[in-house]
XYZ file of C-alpha atoms in Angstrom:
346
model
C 3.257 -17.946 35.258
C 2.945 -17.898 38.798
C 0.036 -16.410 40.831
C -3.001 -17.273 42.782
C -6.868 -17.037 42.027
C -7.489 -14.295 43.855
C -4.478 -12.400 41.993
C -6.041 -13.380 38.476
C -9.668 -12.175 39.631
C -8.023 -8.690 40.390
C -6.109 -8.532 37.757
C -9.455 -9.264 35.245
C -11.379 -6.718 37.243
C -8.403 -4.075 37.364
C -8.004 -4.802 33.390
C -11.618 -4.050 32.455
C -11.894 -1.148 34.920
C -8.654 0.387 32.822
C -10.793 0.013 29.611
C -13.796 1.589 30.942
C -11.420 4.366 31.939
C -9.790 4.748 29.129
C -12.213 4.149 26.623
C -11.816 6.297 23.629
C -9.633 8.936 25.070
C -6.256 8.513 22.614
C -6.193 8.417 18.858
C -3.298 7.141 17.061
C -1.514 10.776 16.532
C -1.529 11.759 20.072
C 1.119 9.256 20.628
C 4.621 10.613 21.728
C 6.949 10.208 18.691
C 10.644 10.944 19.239
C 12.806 11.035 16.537
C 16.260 10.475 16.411
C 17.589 9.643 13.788
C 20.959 7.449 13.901
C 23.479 6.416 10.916
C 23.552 2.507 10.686
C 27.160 1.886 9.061
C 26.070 -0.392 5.455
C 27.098 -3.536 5.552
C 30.779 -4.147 3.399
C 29.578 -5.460 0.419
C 27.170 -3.069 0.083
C 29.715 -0.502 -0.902
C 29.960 -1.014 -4.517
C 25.856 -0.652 -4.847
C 24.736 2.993 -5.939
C 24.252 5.157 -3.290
C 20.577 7.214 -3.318
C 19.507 10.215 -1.613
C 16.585 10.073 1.274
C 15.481 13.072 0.946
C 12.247 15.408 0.301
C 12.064 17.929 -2.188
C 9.596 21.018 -1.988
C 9.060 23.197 -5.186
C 7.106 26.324 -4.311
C 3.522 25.930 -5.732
C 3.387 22.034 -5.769
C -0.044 20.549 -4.748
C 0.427 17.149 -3.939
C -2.780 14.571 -2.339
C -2.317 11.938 -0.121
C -4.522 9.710 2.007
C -3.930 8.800 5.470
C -5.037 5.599 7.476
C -4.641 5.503 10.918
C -6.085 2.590 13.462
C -5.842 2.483 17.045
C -6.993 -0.427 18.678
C -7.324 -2.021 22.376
C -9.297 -5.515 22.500
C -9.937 -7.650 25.402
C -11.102 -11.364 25.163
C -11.559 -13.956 28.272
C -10.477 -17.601 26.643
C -11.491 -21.308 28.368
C -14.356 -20.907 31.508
C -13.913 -18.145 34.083
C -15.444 -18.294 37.734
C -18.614 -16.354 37.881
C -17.742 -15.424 34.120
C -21.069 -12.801 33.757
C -18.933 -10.485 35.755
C -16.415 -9.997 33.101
C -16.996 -8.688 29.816
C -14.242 -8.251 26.961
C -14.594 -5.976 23.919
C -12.899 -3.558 21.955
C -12.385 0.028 21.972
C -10.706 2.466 19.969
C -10.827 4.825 16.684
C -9.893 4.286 12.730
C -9.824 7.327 10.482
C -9.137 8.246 6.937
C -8.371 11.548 5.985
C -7.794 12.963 2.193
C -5.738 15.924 2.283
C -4.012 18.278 -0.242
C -0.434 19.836 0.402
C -0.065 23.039 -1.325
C 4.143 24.203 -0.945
C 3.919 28.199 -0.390
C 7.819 28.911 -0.217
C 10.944 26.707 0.584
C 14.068 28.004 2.748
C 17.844 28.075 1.559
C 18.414 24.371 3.980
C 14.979 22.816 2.186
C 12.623 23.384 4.950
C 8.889 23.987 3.437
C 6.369 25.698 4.244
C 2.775 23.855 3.496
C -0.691 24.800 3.415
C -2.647 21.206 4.363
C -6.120 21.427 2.805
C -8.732 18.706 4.547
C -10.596 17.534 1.595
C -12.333 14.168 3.351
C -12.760 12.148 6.103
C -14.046 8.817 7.718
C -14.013 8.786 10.905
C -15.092 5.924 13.252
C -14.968 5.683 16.967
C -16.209 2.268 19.537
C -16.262 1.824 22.745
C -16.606 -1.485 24.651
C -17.911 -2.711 20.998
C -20.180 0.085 20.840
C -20.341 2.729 18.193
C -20.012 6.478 19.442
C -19.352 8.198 16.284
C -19.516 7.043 12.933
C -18.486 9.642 10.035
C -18.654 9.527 6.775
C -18.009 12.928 4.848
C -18.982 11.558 1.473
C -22.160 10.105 2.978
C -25.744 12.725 2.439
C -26.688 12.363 6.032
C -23.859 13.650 7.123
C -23.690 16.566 5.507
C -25.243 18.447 9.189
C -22.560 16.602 11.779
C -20.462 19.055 13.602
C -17.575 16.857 11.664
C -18.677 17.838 8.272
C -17.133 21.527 9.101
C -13.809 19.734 8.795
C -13.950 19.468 4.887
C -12.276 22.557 2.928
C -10.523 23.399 6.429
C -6.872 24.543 6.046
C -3.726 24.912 8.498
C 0.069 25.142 7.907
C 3.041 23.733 8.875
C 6.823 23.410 8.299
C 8.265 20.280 7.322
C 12.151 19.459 6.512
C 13.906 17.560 4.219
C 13.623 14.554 6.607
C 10.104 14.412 6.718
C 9.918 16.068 10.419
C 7.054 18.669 10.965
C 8.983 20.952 13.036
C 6.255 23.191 13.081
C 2.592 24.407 13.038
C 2.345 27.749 11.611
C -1.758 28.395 11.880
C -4.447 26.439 12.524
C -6.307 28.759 15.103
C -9.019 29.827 12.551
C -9.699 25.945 11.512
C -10.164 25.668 15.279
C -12.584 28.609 15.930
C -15.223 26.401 13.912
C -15.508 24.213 16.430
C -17.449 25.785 19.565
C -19.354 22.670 20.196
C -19.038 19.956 23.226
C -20.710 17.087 21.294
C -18.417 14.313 20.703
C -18.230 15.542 16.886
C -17.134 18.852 17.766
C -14.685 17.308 20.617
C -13.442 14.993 18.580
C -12.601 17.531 15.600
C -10.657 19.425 17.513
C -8.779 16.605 18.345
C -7.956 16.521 15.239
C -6.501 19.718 15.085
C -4.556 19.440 18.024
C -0.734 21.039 16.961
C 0.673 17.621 18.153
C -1.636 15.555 16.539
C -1.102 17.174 13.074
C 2.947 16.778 13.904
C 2.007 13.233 14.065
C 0.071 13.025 11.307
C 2.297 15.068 8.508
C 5.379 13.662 10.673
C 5.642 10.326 11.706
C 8.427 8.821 8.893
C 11.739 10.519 9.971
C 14.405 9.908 7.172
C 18.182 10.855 7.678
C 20.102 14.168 8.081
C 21.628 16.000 5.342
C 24.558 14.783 6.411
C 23.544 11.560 6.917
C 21.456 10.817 3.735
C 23.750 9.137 1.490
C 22.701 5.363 1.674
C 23.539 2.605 -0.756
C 21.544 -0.616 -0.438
C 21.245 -2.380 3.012
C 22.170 0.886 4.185
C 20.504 2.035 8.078
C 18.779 4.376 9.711
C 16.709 4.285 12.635
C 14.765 7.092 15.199
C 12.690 6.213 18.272
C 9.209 6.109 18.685
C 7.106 5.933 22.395
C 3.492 4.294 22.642
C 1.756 4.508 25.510
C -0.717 1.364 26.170
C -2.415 3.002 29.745
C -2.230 0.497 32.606
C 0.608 -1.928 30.866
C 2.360 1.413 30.675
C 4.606 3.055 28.195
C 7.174 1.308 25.744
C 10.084 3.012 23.288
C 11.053 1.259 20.346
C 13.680 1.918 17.776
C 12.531 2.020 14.346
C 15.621 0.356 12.003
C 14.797 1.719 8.181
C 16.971 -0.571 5.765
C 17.299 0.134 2.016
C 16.326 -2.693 0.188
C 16.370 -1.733 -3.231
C 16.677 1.273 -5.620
C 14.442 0.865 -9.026
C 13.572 3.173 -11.898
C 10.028 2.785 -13.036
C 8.174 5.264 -15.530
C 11.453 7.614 -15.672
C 11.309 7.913 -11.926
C 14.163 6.258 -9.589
C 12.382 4.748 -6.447
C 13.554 3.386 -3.045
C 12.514 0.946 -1.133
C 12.867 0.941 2.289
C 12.213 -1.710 5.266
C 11.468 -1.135 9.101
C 11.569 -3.342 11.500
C 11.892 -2.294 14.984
C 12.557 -3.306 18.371
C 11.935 -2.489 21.901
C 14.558 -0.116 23.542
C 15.262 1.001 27.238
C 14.017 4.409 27.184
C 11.322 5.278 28.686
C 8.217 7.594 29.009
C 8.797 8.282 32.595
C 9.597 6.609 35.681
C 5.671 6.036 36.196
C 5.478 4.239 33.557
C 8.484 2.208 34.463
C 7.219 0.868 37.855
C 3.915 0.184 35.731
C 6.265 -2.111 33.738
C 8.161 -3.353 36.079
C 5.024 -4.076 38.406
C 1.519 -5.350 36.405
C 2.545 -5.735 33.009
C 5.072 -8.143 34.484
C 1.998 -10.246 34.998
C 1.410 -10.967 31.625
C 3.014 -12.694 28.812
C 4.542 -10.180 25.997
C 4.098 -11.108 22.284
C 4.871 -8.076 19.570
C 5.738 -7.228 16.202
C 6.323 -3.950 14.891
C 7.002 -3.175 10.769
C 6.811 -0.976 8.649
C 7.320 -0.639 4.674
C 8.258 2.700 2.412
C 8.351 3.463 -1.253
C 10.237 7.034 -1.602
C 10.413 8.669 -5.004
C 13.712 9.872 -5.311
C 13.313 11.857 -8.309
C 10.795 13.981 -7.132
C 11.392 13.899 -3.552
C 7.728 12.906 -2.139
C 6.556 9.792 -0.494
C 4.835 7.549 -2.503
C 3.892 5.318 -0.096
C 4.401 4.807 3.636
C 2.895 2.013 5.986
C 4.221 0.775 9.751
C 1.986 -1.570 11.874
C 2.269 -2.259 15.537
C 0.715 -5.297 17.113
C 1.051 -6.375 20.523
C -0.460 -8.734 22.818
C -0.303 -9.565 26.393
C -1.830 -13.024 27.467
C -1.870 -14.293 31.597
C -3.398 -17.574 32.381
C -5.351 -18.966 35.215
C -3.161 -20.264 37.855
C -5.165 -23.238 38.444
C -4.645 -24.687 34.449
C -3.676 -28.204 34.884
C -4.911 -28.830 38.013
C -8.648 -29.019 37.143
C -9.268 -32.029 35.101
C -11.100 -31.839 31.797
C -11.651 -28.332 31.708
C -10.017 -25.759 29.129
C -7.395 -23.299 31.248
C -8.737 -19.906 31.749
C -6.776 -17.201 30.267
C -6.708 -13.109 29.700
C -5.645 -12.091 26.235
C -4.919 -7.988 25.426
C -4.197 -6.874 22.164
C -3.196 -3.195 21.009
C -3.053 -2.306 17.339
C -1.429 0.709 16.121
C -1.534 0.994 12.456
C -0.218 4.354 10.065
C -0.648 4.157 6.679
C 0.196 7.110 3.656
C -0.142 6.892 0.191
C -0.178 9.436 -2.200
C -2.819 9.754 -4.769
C -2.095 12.566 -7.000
């Protein structure tokens, strides 16, 4: 990689001034998702396999509980020795959160489309900045019980989801809102929480097929794309390929499992974010993987379990390696974590 010392001092100073910026300001489900969903043909010999239907199912009256993981993560680290290296300081910043939450269906439509009362019933949530802690909640912890946060638990809103999984969407969740009157970080950061696109994310971020489109048999495809935005490296679309790896019966219940692996794709969040990419990310060295895993219940039409992982990192090294002897090259590693994770519990 190709650039001078004074372009690698800027671009250390211009990287921890973006962190300071943007320190704390997007969790994991305000990130743009953008389903669309697209029919992979199955490979040939694939055809004589049994064919399975990705699908939910919604029976008015059903309470279902599922917990929710989600991780968002930005982490800086200077590696090797670094002219005048008190100057810059690493660390990481970002959120991880775990919410319990019941799903009560109130009344399905003749196409399958649900209506769902969401039911908050606990929460962890923990937020650093620059390696420092900011908030740190527990809802099953006693001194809790007084945060702002705590107001959360027993807090309802409701949405509509369809047979694919997409929350297309929220019904009510003004009076869940109206608790929060606050501006501590608690109070901010519950309502964050209750943000209508945030809970789309949350209650929406595994897309299966269409109707017409749901028929798979194994190594059967889908995919849909999804858009992250990573601040001064810009934004980046991916396409999320789903690939049926198996179909089992356990305990008098047929199961599917299901693959992702995605990759990066040419759309973009904006022509912004484009000359971002085109201009200072360009600087850096791109590694990334980006998978995900899901265990469908077919017979009863819920998920089961659901996990994707993003990791990427972004590495530029001191023009000068090699040409001082005996010394370790300088080098600026970035790493972004983006982790979603649903299971159901009862």
């Amino acid at each position: 990689m190709m650039m001078s010392d004074k372009i690698f001092s800027w671009l250390a100073t211009a990287v921890i001034c973006s962190l300071l910026l943007t320190a704390g300001c997007a969790p994991l489900a305000e990130e743009t998702a953008k389903p669309e969903v697209k029919l992979k043909k199955p490979v040939p010999e694939a055809a004589i396999a049994p064919a399975a239907t990705l699908t939910l199912k919604f029976t008015p009256q059903d309470l279902t509980t599922y917990k929710l993981t989600t991780e968002a993560q930005r982490h800086i680290k200077w590696e090797g020795p670094l002219p005048d290296k008190t100057a810059f300081k690493g660390g990481q910043t970002g959120n991880k959160i775990e919410m319990t939450f019941t799903r009560q269906i109130q009344s399905v439509d003749d196409k399958g489309n649900a209506v769902a009362e969401i039911t908050i019933e606990g929460l962890k949530y923990l937020s650093i900045i620059r390696d420092n802690t900011v908030l740190d909640f527990d809802s099953s912890r006693e001194k809790d019980k007084n945060s702002s946060m705590a107001g959360l638990i027993g807090q309802s809103y409701t949405i509509k989801i369809a047979p694919t999984g997409k929350v297309t969407e929220v019904i009510d969740v003004k009076e869940a809102r109206a608790a929060f009157k606050g501006s501590s970080s608690a109070d901010k950061a519950a309502l964050t929480l209750l943000k209508p696109n945030v809970i789309k994310e949350r209650h929406g971020t595994l897309v299966l097929p269409d109707a017409d489109k749901n028929q798979l048999r194994t190594a059967g495809k889908w995919s849909s794309i999804k858009t992250f935005s990573f601040g001064m490296m810009g934004s980046k679309s991916y396409e999320k390929i789903y690939t049926l790896k198996e179909i089992n019966d356990t305990d008098s219940h047929q199961f599917a499992i299901v693959e992702m692996n995605a990759i990066p794709t040419s759309e973009m969040a904006g022509q912004l974010d484009k000359e971002e990419i085109s201009g200072f990310s360009k600087m850096f060295d791109n590694i990334e993987t980006y998978t995900g895993r899901l265990k469908l219940d077919l017979t009863a039409g819920k998920i089961e379990k659901y996990l994707e992982k993003l990791q990427s990192e972004w590495i530029a090294v001191d023009p000068s390696a090699g040409q001082k002897d005996d010394k370790e090259p300088a080098a600026l590693k970035m790493t972004a974590i983006r982790l979603y994770r649903l299971e159901k519990i009862d």
